[in-house]
Coordinates of C-alpha atoms and ligand atoms in Angstrom, one line a residue:
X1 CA 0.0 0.0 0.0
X2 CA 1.4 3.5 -0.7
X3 CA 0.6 6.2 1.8
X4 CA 1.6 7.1 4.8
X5 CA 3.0 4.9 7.2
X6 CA 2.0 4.2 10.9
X7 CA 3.6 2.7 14.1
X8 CA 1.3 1.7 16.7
X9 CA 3.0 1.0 20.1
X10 CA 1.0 -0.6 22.5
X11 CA 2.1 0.0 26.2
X12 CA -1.3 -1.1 28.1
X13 CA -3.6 1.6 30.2
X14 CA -7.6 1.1 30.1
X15 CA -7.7 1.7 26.1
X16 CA -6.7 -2.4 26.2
X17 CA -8.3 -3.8 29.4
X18 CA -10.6 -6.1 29.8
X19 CA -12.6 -6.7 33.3
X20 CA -11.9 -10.6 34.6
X21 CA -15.4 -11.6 34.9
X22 CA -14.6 -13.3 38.5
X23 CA -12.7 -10.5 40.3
X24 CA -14.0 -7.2 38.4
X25 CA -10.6 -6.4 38.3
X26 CA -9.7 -4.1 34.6
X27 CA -6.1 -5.9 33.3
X28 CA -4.6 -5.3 29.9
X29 CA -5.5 -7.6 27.1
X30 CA -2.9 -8.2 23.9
X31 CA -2.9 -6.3 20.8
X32 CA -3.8 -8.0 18.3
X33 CA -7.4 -7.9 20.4
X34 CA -7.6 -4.6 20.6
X35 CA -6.8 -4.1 16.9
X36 CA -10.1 -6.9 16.5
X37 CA -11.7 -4.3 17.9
X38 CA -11.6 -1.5 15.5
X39 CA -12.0 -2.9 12.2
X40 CA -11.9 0.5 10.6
X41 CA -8.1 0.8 11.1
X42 CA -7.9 -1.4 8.4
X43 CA -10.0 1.1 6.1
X44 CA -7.8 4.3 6.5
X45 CA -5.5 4.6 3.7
X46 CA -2.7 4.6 6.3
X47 CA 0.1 1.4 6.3
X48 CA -0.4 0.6 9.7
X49 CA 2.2 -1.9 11.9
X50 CA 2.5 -2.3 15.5
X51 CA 4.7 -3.1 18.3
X52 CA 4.0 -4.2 21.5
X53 CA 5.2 -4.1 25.7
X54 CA 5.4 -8.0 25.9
X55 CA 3.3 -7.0 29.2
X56 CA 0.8 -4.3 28.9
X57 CA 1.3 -2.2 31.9
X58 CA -1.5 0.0 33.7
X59 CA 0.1 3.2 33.4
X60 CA 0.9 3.4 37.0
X61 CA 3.2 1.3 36.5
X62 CA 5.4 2.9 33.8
X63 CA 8.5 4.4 34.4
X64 CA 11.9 6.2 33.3
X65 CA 13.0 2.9 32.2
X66 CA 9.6 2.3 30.0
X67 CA 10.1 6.2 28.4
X68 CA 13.3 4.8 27.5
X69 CA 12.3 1.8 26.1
X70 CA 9.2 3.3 24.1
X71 CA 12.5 6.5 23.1
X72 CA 14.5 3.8 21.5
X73 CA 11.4 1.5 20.2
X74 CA 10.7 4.8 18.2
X75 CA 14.5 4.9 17.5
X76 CA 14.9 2.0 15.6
X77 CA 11.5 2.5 13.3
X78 CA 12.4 5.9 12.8
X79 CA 13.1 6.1 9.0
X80 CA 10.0 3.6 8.5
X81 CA 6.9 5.2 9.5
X82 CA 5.9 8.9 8.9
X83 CA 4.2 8.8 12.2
X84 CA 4.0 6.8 15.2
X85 CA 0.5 6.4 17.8
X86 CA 1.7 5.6 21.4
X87 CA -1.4 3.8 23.1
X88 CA -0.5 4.5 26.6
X89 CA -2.8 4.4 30.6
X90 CA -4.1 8.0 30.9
X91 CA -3.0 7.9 34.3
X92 CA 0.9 9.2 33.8
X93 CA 0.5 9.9 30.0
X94 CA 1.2 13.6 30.6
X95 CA 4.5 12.4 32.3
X96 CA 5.8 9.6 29.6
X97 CA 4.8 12.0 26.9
X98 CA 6.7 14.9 28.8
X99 CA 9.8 12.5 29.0
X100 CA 9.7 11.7 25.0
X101 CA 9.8 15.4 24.4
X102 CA 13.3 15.6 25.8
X103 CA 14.6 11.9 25.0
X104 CA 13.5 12.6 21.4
X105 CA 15.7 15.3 20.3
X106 CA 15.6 16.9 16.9
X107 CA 12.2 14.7 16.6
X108 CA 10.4 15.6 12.6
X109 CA 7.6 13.4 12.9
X110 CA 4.6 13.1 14.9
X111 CA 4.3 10.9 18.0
X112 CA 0.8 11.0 19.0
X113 CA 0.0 9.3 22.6
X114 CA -3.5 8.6 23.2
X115 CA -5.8 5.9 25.5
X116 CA -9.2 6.1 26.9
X117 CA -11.0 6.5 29.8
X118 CA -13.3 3.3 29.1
X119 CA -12.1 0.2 27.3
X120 CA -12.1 -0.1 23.7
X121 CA -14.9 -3.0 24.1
X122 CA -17.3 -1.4 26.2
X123 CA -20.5 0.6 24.4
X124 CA -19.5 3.9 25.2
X125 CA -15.9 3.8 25.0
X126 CA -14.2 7.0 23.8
X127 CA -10.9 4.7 23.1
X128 CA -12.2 4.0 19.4
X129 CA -12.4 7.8 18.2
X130 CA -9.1 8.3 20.7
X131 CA -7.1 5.7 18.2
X132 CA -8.9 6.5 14.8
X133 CA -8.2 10.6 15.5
X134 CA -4.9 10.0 16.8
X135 CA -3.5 7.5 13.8
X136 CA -5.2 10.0 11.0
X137 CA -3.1 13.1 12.8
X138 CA 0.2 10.6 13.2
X139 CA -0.3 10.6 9.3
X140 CA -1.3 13.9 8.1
X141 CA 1.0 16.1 6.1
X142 CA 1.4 19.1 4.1
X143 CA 1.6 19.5 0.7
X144 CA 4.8 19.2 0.4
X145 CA 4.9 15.8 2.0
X146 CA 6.1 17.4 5.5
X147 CA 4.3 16.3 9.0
X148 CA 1.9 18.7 10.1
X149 CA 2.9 17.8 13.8
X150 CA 6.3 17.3 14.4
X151 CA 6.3 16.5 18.2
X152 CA 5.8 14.7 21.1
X153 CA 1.5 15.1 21.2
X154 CA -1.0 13.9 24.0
X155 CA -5.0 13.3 21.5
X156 CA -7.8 13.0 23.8
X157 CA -11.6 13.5 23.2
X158 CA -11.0 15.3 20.2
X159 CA -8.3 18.0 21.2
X160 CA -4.5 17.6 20.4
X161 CA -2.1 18.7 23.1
X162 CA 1.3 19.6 23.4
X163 CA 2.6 16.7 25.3
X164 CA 5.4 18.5 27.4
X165 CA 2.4 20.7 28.5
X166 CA -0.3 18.8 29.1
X167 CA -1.8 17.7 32.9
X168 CA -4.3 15.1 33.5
X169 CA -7.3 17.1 34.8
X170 CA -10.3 14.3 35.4
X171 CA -10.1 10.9 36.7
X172 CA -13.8 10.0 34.8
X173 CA -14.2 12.5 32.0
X174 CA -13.5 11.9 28.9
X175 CA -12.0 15.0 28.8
X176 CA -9.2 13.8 30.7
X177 CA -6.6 16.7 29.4
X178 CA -5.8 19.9 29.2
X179 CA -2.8 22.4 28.6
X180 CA -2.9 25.1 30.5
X181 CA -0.2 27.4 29.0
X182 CA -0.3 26.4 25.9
X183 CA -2.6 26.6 23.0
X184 CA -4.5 23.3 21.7
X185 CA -2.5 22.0 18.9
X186 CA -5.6 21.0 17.1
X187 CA -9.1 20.5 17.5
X188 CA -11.1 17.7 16.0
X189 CA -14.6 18.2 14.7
X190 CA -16.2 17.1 10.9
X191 CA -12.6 18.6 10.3
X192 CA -9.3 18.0 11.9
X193 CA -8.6 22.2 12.9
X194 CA -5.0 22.6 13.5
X195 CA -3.4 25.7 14.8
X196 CA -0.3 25.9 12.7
X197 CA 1.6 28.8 15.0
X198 CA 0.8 26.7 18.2
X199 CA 2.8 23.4 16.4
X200 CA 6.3 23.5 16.5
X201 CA 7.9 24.5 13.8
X202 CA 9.8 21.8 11.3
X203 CA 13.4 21.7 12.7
X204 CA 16.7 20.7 11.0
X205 CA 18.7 18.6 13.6
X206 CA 19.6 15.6 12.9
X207 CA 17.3 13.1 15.1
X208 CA 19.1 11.9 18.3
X209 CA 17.2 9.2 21.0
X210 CA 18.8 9.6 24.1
X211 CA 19.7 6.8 26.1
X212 CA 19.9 8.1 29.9
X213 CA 17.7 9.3 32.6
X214 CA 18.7 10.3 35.8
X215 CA 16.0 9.4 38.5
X216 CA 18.1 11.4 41.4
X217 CA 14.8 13.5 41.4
X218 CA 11.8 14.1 43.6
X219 CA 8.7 16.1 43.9
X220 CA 7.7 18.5 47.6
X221 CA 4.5 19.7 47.3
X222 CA 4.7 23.0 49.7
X223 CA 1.7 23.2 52.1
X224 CA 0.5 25.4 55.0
X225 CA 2.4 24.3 58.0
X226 CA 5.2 22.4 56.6
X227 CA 7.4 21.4 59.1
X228 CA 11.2 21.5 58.6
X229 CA 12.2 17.8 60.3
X230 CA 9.6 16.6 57.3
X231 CA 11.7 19.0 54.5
X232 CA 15.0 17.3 56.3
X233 CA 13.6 14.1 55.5
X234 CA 12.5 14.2 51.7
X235 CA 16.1 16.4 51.4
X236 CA 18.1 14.0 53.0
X237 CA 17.1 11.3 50.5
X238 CA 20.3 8.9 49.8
X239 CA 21.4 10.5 45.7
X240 CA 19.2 13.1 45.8
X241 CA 20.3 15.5 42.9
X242 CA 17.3 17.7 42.3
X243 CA 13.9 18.7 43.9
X244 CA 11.1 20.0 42.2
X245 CA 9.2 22.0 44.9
X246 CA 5.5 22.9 44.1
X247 CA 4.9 26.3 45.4
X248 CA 2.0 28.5 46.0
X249 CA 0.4 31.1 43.4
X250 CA 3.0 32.6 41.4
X251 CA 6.2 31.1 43.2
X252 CA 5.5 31.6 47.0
X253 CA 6.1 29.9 50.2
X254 CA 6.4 30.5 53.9
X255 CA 9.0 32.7 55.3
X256 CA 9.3 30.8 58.5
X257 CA 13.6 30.6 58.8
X258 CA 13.1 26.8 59.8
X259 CA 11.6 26.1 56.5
X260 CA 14.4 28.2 54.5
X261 CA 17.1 26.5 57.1
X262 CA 16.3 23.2 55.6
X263 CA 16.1 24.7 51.9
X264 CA 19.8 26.1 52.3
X265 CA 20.8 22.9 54.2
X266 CA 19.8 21.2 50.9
X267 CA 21.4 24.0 48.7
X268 CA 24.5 23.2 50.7
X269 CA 24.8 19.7 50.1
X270 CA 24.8 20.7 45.9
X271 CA 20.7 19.9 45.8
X272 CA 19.8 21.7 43.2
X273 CA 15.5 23.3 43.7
X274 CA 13.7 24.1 41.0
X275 CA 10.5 26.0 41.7
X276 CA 7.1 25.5 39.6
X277 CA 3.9 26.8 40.8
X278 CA 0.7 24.0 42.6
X279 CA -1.5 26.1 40.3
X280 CA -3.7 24.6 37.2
X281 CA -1.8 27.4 35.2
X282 CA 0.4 30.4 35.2
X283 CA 3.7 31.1 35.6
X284 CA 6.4 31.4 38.3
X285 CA 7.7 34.8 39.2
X286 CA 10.6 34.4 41.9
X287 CA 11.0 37.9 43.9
X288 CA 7.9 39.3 43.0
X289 CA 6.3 39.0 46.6
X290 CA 8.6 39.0 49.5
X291 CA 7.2 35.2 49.8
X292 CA 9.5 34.3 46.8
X293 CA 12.4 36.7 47.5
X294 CA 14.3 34.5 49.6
X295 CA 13.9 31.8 47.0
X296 CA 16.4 34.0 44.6
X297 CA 18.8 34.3 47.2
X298 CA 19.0 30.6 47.8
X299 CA 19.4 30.1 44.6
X300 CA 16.4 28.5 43.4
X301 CA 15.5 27.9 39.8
X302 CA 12.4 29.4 38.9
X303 CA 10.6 27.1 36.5
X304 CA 8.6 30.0 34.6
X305 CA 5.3 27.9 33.4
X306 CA 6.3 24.6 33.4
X307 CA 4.7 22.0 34.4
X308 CA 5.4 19.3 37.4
X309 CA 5.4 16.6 34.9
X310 CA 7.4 18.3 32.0
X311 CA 9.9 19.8 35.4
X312 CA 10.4 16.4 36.7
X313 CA 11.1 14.8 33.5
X314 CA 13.4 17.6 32.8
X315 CA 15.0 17.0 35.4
X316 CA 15.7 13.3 35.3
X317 CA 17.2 14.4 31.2
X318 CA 19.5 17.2 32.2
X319 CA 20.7 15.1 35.0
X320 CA 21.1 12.2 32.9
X321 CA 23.4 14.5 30.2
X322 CA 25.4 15.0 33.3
X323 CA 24.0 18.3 34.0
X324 CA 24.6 19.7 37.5
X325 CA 24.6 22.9 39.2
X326 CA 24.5 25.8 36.9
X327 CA 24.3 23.8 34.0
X328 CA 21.1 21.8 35.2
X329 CA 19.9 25.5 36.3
X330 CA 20.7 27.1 33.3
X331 CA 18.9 24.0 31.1
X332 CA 16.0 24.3 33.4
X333 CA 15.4 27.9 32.3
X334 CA 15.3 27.6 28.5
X335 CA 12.8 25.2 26.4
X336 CA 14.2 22.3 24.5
X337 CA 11.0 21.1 22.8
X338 CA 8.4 24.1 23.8
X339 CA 8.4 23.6 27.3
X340 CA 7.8 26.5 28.9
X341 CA 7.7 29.8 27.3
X342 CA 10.3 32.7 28.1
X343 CA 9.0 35.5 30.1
Ligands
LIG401 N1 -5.2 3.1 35.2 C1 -5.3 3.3 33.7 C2 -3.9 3.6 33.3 O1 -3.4 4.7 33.4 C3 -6.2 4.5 33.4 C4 -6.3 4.8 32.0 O2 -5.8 4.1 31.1 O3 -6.9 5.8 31.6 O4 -3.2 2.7 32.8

């Protein structure tokens, strides 16, 4: 068949599950089912092929080592396929897509991840338009034969996302995602609308999959009444390189010394902090109340609007190029694959 040319890789999540009639419990079924299930694949114009986790995982259960793995599956198909569909869990999607952003450097073709919040076999399953929309986006192109979406890309329930800036927003909608400082990449209705100065632009760098991650990384969530013995704890963590600390509004946390002790105990060790707002959206702005000045003189890095997924991710990737220090802050501040977006 000439045509584009499609990679399906199957990871697991709800999209494939099936409930076990005894238990109740949802567990991911094979590929080749799930294909049974959507005959109109077949019917698309698109060469389709897929690739499969030998065990589907629920998405909770996906890691830095699976981002890798799904990074170098795409690797070694590269030249192949035009496009390649990711059928991932919803759960961490925003994270694994977040993580292919940076692993994939130089990336020219669409990677689309998608899944559902129902099973493809149930009646009311949204995982059938999920996979049609996603695998006709995976293939589109211009007229000069170039992807229209050259990036790392989170479809669900008809919208297109950035996938470095999308969050998981629902636990039972369909509409699962959203970005919130970003534009939609595309929206789909009787027509597939997409917003051309919202999709990064076509690049010329060679394509490069990277091979390390650096998990030396953790998450603090900042709330009213902290206590410093529990900051000492999560700090003291045995390889801790980096903390991404979710602050309040635009950047802001307590003033209490004990807090900002354990804060410049950390910075001491070489424990690098980068700062990224608890908000649904918005950006960080270090120094503009005196609840964030202290942050600047501690050296904190102010993550502007990214998110905790795409900052954590980030963060395992510089780390894993052997950034450290001023090298990790410095990455931190400017976008690799439309990020975050300069003030
Ligand atoms: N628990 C599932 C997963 O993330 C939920 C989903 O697929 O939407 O794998």
């Amino acid at each position: 068949m000439t045509g584009p040319s499609v990679l399906i890789i199957y990871t697991g999540g709800t999209i494939g599950m099936l409930r076990d009639p005894r238990s109740g419990v949802m567990r991911p079924m094979d590929l080749e089912r799930l294909e049974e299930q959507v005959p109109e694949l077949q019917s698309m114009g698109v060469r389709l092929d897929s690739v499969s986790f030998e065990t589907p995982l629920d998405s909770s259960d996906i890691g830095p080592n699976d981002w890798l793995r799904i990074a170098t599956m795409i690797g070694a198909h590269y030249a192949r396929y035009d496009g390649f569909v990711v059928l991932h869990g919803s759960d961490t999607m925003a994270y694994t897509a977040s993580a292919l952003s940076f692993l994939l450097e130089g990336l020219g073709k669409p990677v689309v991840l998608t899944g559902s919040q129902l099973p493809i076999g149930s009646i009311r399953t949204d995982a059938r338009e999920n996979l049609i929309t996603a695998v006709e986006i995976a293939a589109a192109h211009d007229d000069q034969g170039r992807p229209l979406v050259p990036e790392v890309a989170v479809y669900f329930e008809y919208r297109l996302y950035r996938g470095n800036r999308t969050v998981k927003v629902h636990a039972e909608r369909f509409q699962a995602f959203r970005s919130p400082n970003w534009p939609e990449l595309a929206e789909a209705g009787v027509h597939i609308r997409y917003d051309r100065a919202a999709i990064l632009p076509h690049r010329d760098r060679p394509f490069k999959v990277h091979e390390k991650l650096d998990t030396g990384v953790g998450v603090l969530r900042l709330f009213p009444g902290i206590r410093s013995e529990w900051m000492d704890a999560m700090l003291g963590t045995e390889r801790l390189e980096a903390l991404v600390m979710t602050s309040f509004g635009s950047g802001n946390g307590p003033t209490d010394p004990q807090f900002l002790d354990a804060l410049r105990r950390a910075r001491a060790r070489g424990i690098s902090i980068i700062n990224v707002t608890q908000c649904d959206g918005g950006r960080v702005e270090q120094g503009r109340y005196a609840t964030s000045a202290a942050f600047n003189d501690l050296g904190v890095v102010p993550g502007a609007d990214l998110t905790v997924e795409a900052a954590l991710t980030k963060c395992m990737f510089l780390l894993g190029q052997g950034h450290r220090d001023e090298a990790l802050s410095e990455g931190m501040r400017n976008p690799v694959a439309g990020e975050l977006t300069l003030a």
